[in-house]
Short mmCIF file of C-alpha atoms in Angstrom, two decimals:
data_model
loop_
_atom_site.label_atom_id
_atom_site.label_comp_id
_atom_site.label_asym_id
_atom_site.label_seq_id
_atom_site.Cartn_x
_atom_site.Cartn_y
_atom_site.Cartn_z
CA MET E 1 -39.59 -61.63 21.53
CA PHE E 2 -41.03 -58.49 23.61
CA ASP E 3 -42.81 -58.88 26.81
CA ASP E 4 -44.82 -55.97 26.61
CA ARG E 5 -44.76 -52.54 24.52
CA THR E 6 -42.94 -50.91 28.22
CA ASP E 7 -40.47 -53.98 27.35
CA ALA E 8 -40.15 -52.86 24.48
CA GLY E 9 -39.29 -49.10 24.16
CA GLU E 10 -36.88 -50.00 27.09
CA GLN E 11 -35.36 -51.81 24.95
CA LEU E 12 -36.22 -49.30 21.46
CA ALA E 13 -34.75 -46.25 23.88
CA ALA E 14 -31.39 -47.93 24.54
CA GLU E 15 -30.63 -49.09 20.76
CA LEU E 16 -30.66 -45.21 19.82
CA GLU E 17 -28.86 -44.15 22.91
CA ARG E 18 -26.31 -46.71 21.74
CA ARG E 19 -26.54 -44.98 18.67
CA ASP E 20 -25.94 -41.07 20.32
CA VAL E 21 -29.06 -40.48 18.55
CA ARG E 22 -30.88 -37.08 19.88
CA ALA E 23 -34.11 -35.91 19.68
CA ASP E 24 -36.10 -32.22 20.87
CA VAL E 25 -39.22 -34.10 20.86
CA VAL E 26 -40.77 -38.11 20.13
CA LEU E 27 -44.26 -38.73 18.95
CA GLY E 28 -45.97 -41.24 19.66
CA ILE E 29 -48.25 -42.93 17.13
CA PRO E 30 -52.30 -43.45 19.00
CA ARG E 31 -52.90 -45.47 20.83
CA GLY E 32 -50.28 -48.18 20.56
CA ALA E 33 -46.86 -46.26 20.26
CA LEU E 34 -48.01 -44.16 23.78
CA PRO E 35 -46.18 -46.84 26.07
CA VAL E 36 -42.76 -47.74 23.92
CA ALA E 37 -42.50 -43.65 23.34
CA ARG E 38 -42.30 -43.14 27.24
CA PRO E 39 -38.96 -44.64 27.89
CA VAL E 40 -38.12 -43.67 24.30
CA ALA E 41 -38.52 -40.25 25.60
CA ASP E 42 -37.37 -40.63 29.19
CA ALA E 43 -34.24 -41.85 28.00
CA LEU E 44 -33.55 -38.82 25.01
CA ASP E 45 -34.34 -36.45 27.35
CA ALA E 46 -37.25 -34.87 24.98
CA ASP E 47 -40.93 -34.34 25.03
CA LEU E 48 -43.38 -36.64 24.29
CA ASP E 49 -46.50 -35.70 22.27
CA VAL E 50 -48.72 -37.48 18.73
CA VAL E 51 -48.87 -37.70 16.06
CA VAL E 52 -52.33 -38.60 15.06
CA ALA E 53 -53.03 -40.89 11.43
CA ARG E 54 -56.16 -43.63 10.64
CA LYS E 55 -56.59 -45.69 7.21
CA MET E 56 -58.32 -45.65 5.00
CA GLY E 57 -60.38 -48.54 4.52
CA ALA E 58 -61.79 -50.40 1.57
CA PRO E 59 -64.82 -50.28 0.07
CA LYS E 60 -66.65 -53.40 2.04
CA ASN E 61 -64.13 -54.40 4.53
CA PRO E 62 -62.33 -51.45 5.99
CA GLU E 63 -59.84 -53.66 7.53
CA VAL E 64 -57.80 -53.67 4.44
CA ALA E 65 -55.75 -50.35 4.21
CA LEU E 66 -56.01 -48.27 0.63
CA GLY E 67 -53.99 -45.99 2.13
CA ALA E 68 -54.04 -43.52 5.55
CA VAL E 69 -54.62 -39.80 6.06
CA ALA E 70 -53.12 -38.20 8.43
CA SER E 71 -55.05 -35.05 10.63
CA ASP E 72 -53.56 -32.09 8.91
CA GLY E 73 -54.15 -33.93 5.33
CA SER E 74 -51.17 -35.75 4.52
CA VAL E 75 -51.86 -38.82 2.66
CA TRP E 76 -50.36 -42.07 1.59
CA TYR E 77 -52.01 -44.35 -1.23
CA ASN E 78 -51.69 -47.50 -1.93
CA ASP E 79 -52.54 -47.32 -5.53
CA ASP E 80 -52.47 -50.68 -7.02
CA LEU E 81 -54.59 -51.75 -3.87
CA ILE E 82 -57.01 -48.88 -4.83
CA ASP E 83 -57.38 -49.93 -8.72
CA ARG E 84 -57.05 -53.83 -7.58
CA VAL E 85 -60.49 -53.33 -5.93
CA GLY E 86 -61.73 -50.51 -7.92
CA ALA E 87 -61.99 -47.93 -5.27
CA SER E 88 -63.59 -44.91 -7.21
CA ASP E 89 -62.05 -41.74 -7.31
CA ASP E 90 -65.05 -40.40 -5.45
CA TYR E 91 -64.65 -43.51 -2.66
CA ILE E 92 -61.57 -42.11 -1.82
CA ASP E 93 -61.71 -38.26 -1.63
CA GLU E 94 -64.34 -39.15 0.66
CA ILE E 95 -62.88 -41.62 2.49
CA ARG E 96 -59.86 -39.24 3.12
CA ALA E 97 -62.12 -36.42 3.34
CA GLU E 98 -63.54 -38.79 6.87
CA GLU E 99 -60.53 -39.90 8.19
CA ALA E 100 -58.46 -37.06 8.20
CA GLU E 101 -61.00 -35.67 10.15
CA ASN E 102 -61.44 -38.31 12.43
CA ALA E 103 -57.93 -38.08 12.93
CA ARG E 104 -57.85 -34.66 14.34
CA GLU E 105 -60.84 -35.43 16.65
CA LYS E 106 -58.40 -38.26 17.86
CA ALA E 107 -55.66 -35.64 18.13
CA ASP E 108 -57.74 -32.94 20.33
CA ARG E 109 -58.45 -35.76 22.23
CA TYR E 110 -54.79 -35.69 23.50
CA ARG E 111 -53.48 -33.18 23.47
CA GLU E 112 -54.50 -29.10 24.97
CA THR E 113 -53.27 -26.95 22.27
CA GLU E 114 -53.93 -27.36 18.30
CA GLY E 115 -51.87 -29.51 15.99
CA LEU E 116 -48.97 -30.71 16.24
CA PRO E 117 -45.92 -28.73 18.70
CA ASP E 118 -43.60 -26.29 17.08
CA LEU E 119 -41.17 -28.27 15.03
CA ARG E 120 -39.29 -26.02 12.85
CA GLY E 121 -35.58 -26.55 13.36
CA LYS E 122 -36.16 -29.66 15.70
CA ARG E 123 -34.50 -32.85 15.41
CA VAL E 124 -37.52 -35.59 16.08
CA VAL E 125 -38.39 -39.24 16.15
CA VAL E 126 -41.60 -41.09 15.46
CA ALA E 127 -41.93 -43.90 17.47
CA ASP E 128 -44.64 -46.91 17.48
CA ASP E 129 -45.21 -50.31 18.43
CA GLY E 130 -44.43 -51.55 15.01
CA VAL E 131 -44.59 -51.57 11.57
CA ALA E 132 -46.73 -53.84 9.38
CA THR E 133 -47.58 -51.98 6.32
CA GLY E 134 -46.23 -49.06 7.06
CA ALA E 135 -49.21 -46.69 6.54
CA THR E 136 -50.08 -44.79 9.59
CA ALA E 137 -46.19 -44.11 10.05
CA THR E 138 -45.94 -42.79 6.51
CA ALA E 139 -48.72 -40.55 6.82
CA CYS E 140 -47.54 -39.24 9.68
CA LEU E 141 -44.03 -38.76 8.66
CA ARG E 142 -45.29 -37.44 5.98
CA GLN E 143 -47.16 -34.70 7.97
CA ILE E 144 -44.15 -34.10 10.18
CA GLN E 145 -41.93 -33.41 7.00
CA GLY E 146 -43.57 -30.33 6.34
CA THR E 147 -42.96 -28.84 9.71
CA GLY E 148 -39.77 -27.14 9.36
CA ALA E 149 -38.30 -30.34 11.07
CA ASP E 150 -34.57 -30.17 10.93
CA TRP E 151 -34.27 -33.53 11.16
CA VAL E 152 -37.16 -36.60 10.98
CA ALA E 153 -36.47 -40.47 12.31
CA LEU E 154 -39.37 -43.32 12.73
CA ALA E 155 -37.92 -45.98 15.80
CA VAL E 156 -39.91 -49.35 15.67
CA PRO E 157 -39.25 -52.43 18.14
CA VAL E 158 -40.38 -54.60 14.87
CA GLY E 159 -41.77 -54.23 11.32
CA SER E 160 -41.39 -55.88 8.05
CA PRO E 161 -38.14 -55.71 5.70
CA ARG E 162 -40.77 -54.45 2.81
CA ALA E 163 -42.39 -51.51 5.50
CA VAL E 164 -39.26 -50.71 6.33
CA ASP E 165 -37.44 -50.80 3.11
CA ASP E 166 -40.23 -47.97 2.26
CA LEU E 167 -40.15 -45.93 4.84
CA GLU E 168 -36.40 -45.33 5.12
CA ARG E 169 -37.35 -43.07 2.37
CA GLU E 170 -39.84 -41.41 4.39
CA ALA E 171 -37.37 -40.74 6.58
CA ASP E 172 -33.58 -39.34 7.64
CA ALA E 173 -33.42 -42.65 9.67
CA VAL E 174 -35.10 -45.38 10.13
CA ILE E 175 -34.46 -47.80 13.71
CA ALA E 176 -35.78 -50.74 13.54
CA LEU E 177 -34.59 -53.70 16.46
CA GLN E 178 -36.35 -56.53 14.54
CA THR E 179 -37.01 -57.05 10.90
CA PRO E 180 -37.78 -60.76 10.29
CA ALA E 181 -38.40 -62.66 6.87
CA ASN E 182 -41.43 -64.30 8.25
CA PHE E 183 -43.14 -60.74 9.16
CA ARG E 184 -47.08 -61.48 10.21
CA ALA E 185 -47.89 -59.21 12.38
CA VAL E 186 -46.91 -56.84 14.68
CA GLY E 187 -48.31 -58.88 17.41
CA GLN E 188 -47.28 -61.80 17.06
CA TYR E 189 -43.89 -60.48 18.20
CA TYR E 190 -45.07 -60.22 21.67
CA ARG E 191 -45.84 -61.78 24.48
CA ASP E 192 -48.79 -59.21 25.50
CA PHE E 193 -50.27 -57.10 23.43
CA GLY E 194 -53.31 -56.16 24.84
CA GLN E 195 -55.43 -52.75 23.51
CA VAL E 196 -54.59 -49.46 25.01
CA THR E 197 -56.89 -47.68 25.97
CA ASP E 198 -57.01 -43.55 25.62
CA ALA E 199 -57.05 -43.29 28.61
CA GLU E 200 -54.07 -45.28 29.55
CA ALA E 201 -52.52 -43.59 25.91
CA ILE E 202 -52.77 -40.04 27.66
CA GLU E 203 -51.86 -41.43 31.45
CA TYR E 204 -48.42 -41.72 29.69
CA LEU E 205 -48.58 -38.76 27.71
CA ASP E 206 -48.81 -36.98 31.67
CA ARG E 207 -46.70 -38.79 33.51
CA GLY E 208 -43.82 -36.68 31.34
CA SER E 209 -45.18 -33.46 33.18
#
């Protein structure tokens, strides 16, 4: 059990240091990842930035993720779920375009420059506050894999065993402090898992300036 996201980030940072992980850049997935990513970036003496993806909701039930799309259009589809709910190709194309634009707008709120920083030849750690389905993390990792980064890892305090296993195919390394067999939701492993606002998340970016 983590006290809050900052505590989780500090514990994650300690584990990365123990493993002698080196990184040039840490990318947090807004909003909830920024309190986790800040201690990680500080411990690794790395720059902190963001990578943004949005879930693609099912027709009439937007809380059910049919996949996720990053700000550059990199996408992950849950094909089994798409078939199960009967989402049409037209719907998928429409929701992908809509959420990719939402992701771009969100990324623009967090940084002054357009797009990801130059990651060519860099060692990159993507941080999140936890993974349930792994949808947004997968879309983010696929975006970063196309940047010419030398090494890409995902670091999270907690995740479902299935999502962590799946994500190991998307990154060079996945570091998860906890992968409980009875995982139900990320928030159950935090004493305080309140919402992080955009303004609060941006403050974590500014602290390294």
